[in-house]
Amino acid sequence: MTSGRDSPARNEREPSAHFDDLPAHFGEPALRAHEVVKRYGATIALDRVSLDVAQGSCVALVGESGSGKTTLLRCFNAMVRPDAGSVDVGGRPVASFDPVALRRGIGYVQQEGGLLPHWPVLRNVALVPWLRGEEDAEEPARAALDRVGLPPARFGDRWPRDLSGGQRQRVAIARALAGTPEIILLDEPFGALDAITRSELRRSFHNLRAGMGVTSLLVTHDLHEAVELADEIAVMKGGALMQVGRPEELLSAPAHGYVEELLKRAGIG
Amino acid sequence: MGRVMLLLAAVGLLGGATAARPSPASHTRQPAPHTGATQSSQDEGTPVIIASKPFAESYVLAEIFAQLLEARGIAVDRRFGLGATEIAFGALREGAIDIYPEYTGTALAAILGEEMQANAEAVYRHVAGSFRERWDARWLAPLGFENTYAIAVRRETAEELGLATLSDLAREAGGLRAGFTPDFIGRSDGLPGLRAAYGFEAAEVMPLLQAVKYEALVESGVDVIDGYSTDGLIARYDLVVLEDDRGFFPPYEAAGLVNGDFWRRRPDAIAALSELSGLLDEERVREWNRRAESDGDPVAEIARDALAELGLVVSDAEEAVESDLPESAAARESERESATAAESARSPVVGFASYMWQNRADILGHARRHIVLVIVSLAAAALLAVPAGLMLVRVAGGAEGVIRAIGLVQTVPSLALLAFMIPALGIGVVPAVVALFLYSLFPILRNTYTGVRDANPAAVDAARALGMTPAQLLRHVRLPLAAPVIMAGLRTAAVINVGTATIAAFIGAGGLGDPIVAGLALSDTRMILSGAIPAAALALLVDGALGLAEKRVAPGGVAVE
């Protein structure tokens, strides 16, 4: 059951370039999207979107469902390929990376957690180190579990289905952090949880991030969450970016009627 | 109860679906008295392959052929109960069998597709000439009797409505329910011809198997049936056979039909079989059929008595053989007789149980063959369909279309599928395995494809987003998560296969269908059940075992209900 056993075989098309080897020039923005367009048939999911995420900061993408938040997020780990525009990670075009190597270097958490149901918790968390062929993949996994408040001795051998929703999301966050990425992408990571669990988890994530200095891009439809966690908030609507700014900037000077309305609806400002 | 079982078995056969189908022949396959004689050498080494169609008279005639050849020192291989005219003649044409008993009228109407108003001799000459020319198949000299269709009604129906001829019947048909064999309903010398010749339009026409139609008539389930003039049951049930006053039915002279190559290769066998020419008559044949259908006498015994009665096999030869083979026919015969006597005093259940016990060696043999058919076909299907299902997930595009196309195979009736394959594969185990293989593909392919495609999408997405390669995703995520679904497909295929494998008997591949087919032909309920019950038990067993396997392959952490 350990992540260390049977490491991925060579013949499984081991990506040649390791992400960790590449992004030396994490100079300015860790993530940059420039005039990105993405269409699905007749629908425009991203309409010339440009966004910078500074190294070590947290940006929240907010907006209703279908506003393009998730599509934009997934451009950064090559899960979505834009039709036009450029997407850079660490100053290098995403298209120039081996997508598999890139993904192993970027943390990812989704709303449903996406834990592998047939792997025990520890093996799930050790996924990325194991994929990279690290010798003791369980060690960083244990450390990551500790960091999210789930002692590996108690939780490591459990099946995901035996955990509560909140615990599962913690495991998913631990899994995203176990590879010690410089960047982490979170897609509604707390969206499926009850209010109490949610605020608890938010707090621990906030502390974690502060401690690790990892660059984060967070998709959420909850403005409160965005205000609490993010350095900057990017408001999206219908595939377009309405405004980007620090929470207080948004509150004091909404650049768009929609932003104002959104704030009002959320009871903020 | 016997009747219910017969009906059930008949329904199963018609449905072509799962249930029980064929099987035969513990009786017919019994060691024929003989064997002892000197084996003449030459190219006579290979056994003569003798087939029959699935009704009592055909079994009896084929067994007479077989025992006669054996008595002349010629080895034989019995492939009795072949599905129907198309399968039996198809097999003969392709050389998969050497000989089977056929009727000139059937050959004329069902095989040549012609009509002819002529006397028996003229029809024989025409048919023999056409067969020789078109398929190089030869008709041996007629055996001496005709077996024509006998449209029969209950005596009280005949008296009440004043029916004596088919013209009378046509007049009253609007108020009558007809029960005809599927064969008769379809062939031009059957119902369609009857309609054309007499304007016969019954209120209702039900397809009934040979094995159940007499019972259906006697029990007033139907009012008119298609019998055979040599059926033993017409006299037994005091039925009235209506006269063919317009001479619609052609003559149906019985004779051996042989493959042309065999004809040239085996003059010894042809000479031996020709000894039967003209020796049989309707009265004799009717008596043999009655013994087979009403008394439940073993076909081997009837044939032995027939050959003795005809003076073709001397009876002291029989004795010699019996003493040669103390374990076999003779011994079993006496065992069977004493059992039968004792049985009447016992309950039917005990009687059936002892029947099963006496025939355990045969039944086990059938079961073993059945299991081999199922396992080989299933393994081959899994080896092809699982990788194909995985490939379809990758190509995504036309997958649904491909799977639907494979699904079409499922809609081909099994007997039709077997008939289609005769030209390429002949008869026997190979085409049976191929047919079962084809039927197994769809459930396995479908489940593999959907199982892998739909495997926990969130988990698959996350694993991909964290850097699994497609191959790793397949091996470590999709396949383990899909394993129970794939296993469920195998399980479905296996259970279908166990049921469908009973039709293998129709093409001489054996299995538990053997006693079912023979039992249906001979109206022998116990024989039917001796195949149907083990087949059902086997299906349950396979279902249970693969259900367990399904749970087994479910990876830890994933529950299977």
GROMACS .gro file of C-alpha atoms in nm, chain A residues 6 8-9 12-14 74 77 79 100 103-104 106-108 110 112-119 127-128 130-131 159 161 175, chain B residues 394 456-473 475-478 480-481 555-560:
model
   62
    6ASP     CA    1   0.634  -0.035  -0.772
    8PRO     CA    2   0.622   0.383  -1.245
    9ALA     CA    3   0.796   0.182  -1.507
   12GLU     CA    4   0.534   0.443  -1.937
   13ARG     CA    5   0.673   0.731  -2.131
   14GLU     CA    6   0.853   0.897  -1.849
   74ARG     CA    7  -0.656   2.477  -1.637
   77ASN     CA    8  -0.121   2.319  -1.614
   79MET     CA    9  -0.509   2.071  -1.914
  100VAL     CA   10   0.332   1.571  -1.794
  103ARG     CA   11   0.187   1.901  -1.418
  104ARG     CA   12   0.414   1.714  -1.181
  106ILE     CA   13   0.229   2.225  -1.015
  107GLY     CA   14  -0.006   2.140  -0.731
  108TYR     CA   15  -0.370   2.085  -0.818
  110GLN     CA   16  -1.032   2.009  -0.740
  112GLU     CA   17  -1.441   1.676  -0.550
  113GLY     CA   18  -1.091   1.616  -0.422
  114GLY     CA   19  -1.031   1.361  -0.694
  115LEU     CA   20  -0.861   1.117  -0.459
  116LEU     CA   21  -0.797   0.777  -0.610
  117PRO     CA   22  -1.060   0.571  -0.430
  118HIS     CA   23  -0.859   0.250  -0.453
  119TRP     CA   24  -0.545   0.392  -0.297
  127LEU     CA   25   0.137   1.039  -0.588
  128VAL     CA   26   0.359   1.313  -0.728
  130TRP     CA   27   0.613   0.855  -0.670
  131LEU     CA   28   0.548   0.967  -1.026
  159TRP     CA   29  -0.941   0.450   0.238
  161ARG     CA   30  -1.426   0.668   0.143
  175ARG     CA   31  -0.138   1.563  -0.216
  663ARG     CA   32  -0.869   0.598  -2.675
  725ASN     CA   33  -1.444   0.788  -1.149
  726PRO     CA   34  -1.402   1.103  -1.363
  727ALA     CA   35  -1.287   1.325  -1.075
  728ALA     CA   36  -1.012   1.083  -0.978
  729VAL     CA   37  -0.902   1.040  -1.338
  730ASP     CA   38  -0.894   1.416  -1.392
  731ALA     CA   39  -0.697   1.482  -1.076
  732ALA     CA   40  -0.447   1.206  -1.149
  733ARG     CA   41  -0.395   1.345  -1.496
  734ALA     CA   42  -0.363   1.700  -1.370
  735LEU     CA   43  -0.097   1.584  -1.125
  736GLY     CA   44   0.113   1.431  -1.400
  737MET     CA   45   0.010   1.076  -1.478
  738THR     CA   46   0.082   0.974  -1.836
  739PRO     CA   47  -0.206   0.819  -2.032
  740ALA     CA   48  -0.050   0.475  -1.987
  741GLN     CA   49  -0.016   0.525  -1.613
  742LEU     CA   50  -0.373   0.648  -1.594
  744ARG     CA   51  -0.288   0.095  -1.565
  745HIS     CA   52  -0.313   0.251  -1.222
  746VAL     CA   53  -0.651   0.424  -1.229
  747ARG     CA   54  -0.889   0.337  -1.506
  749PRO     CA   55  -0.841  -0.111  -1.158
  750LEU     CA   56  -1.154   0.099  -1.118
  824PRO     CA   57  -0.981  -0.282  -0.573
  825GLY     CA   58  -0.963  -0.211  -0.200
  826GLY     CA   59  -1.148   0.101  -0.103
  827VAL     CA   60  -1.409   0.052  -0.373
  828ALA     CA   61  -1.732  -0.114  -0.273
  829VAL     CA   62  -1.925  -0.344  -0.504
   0.00000   0.00000   0.00000
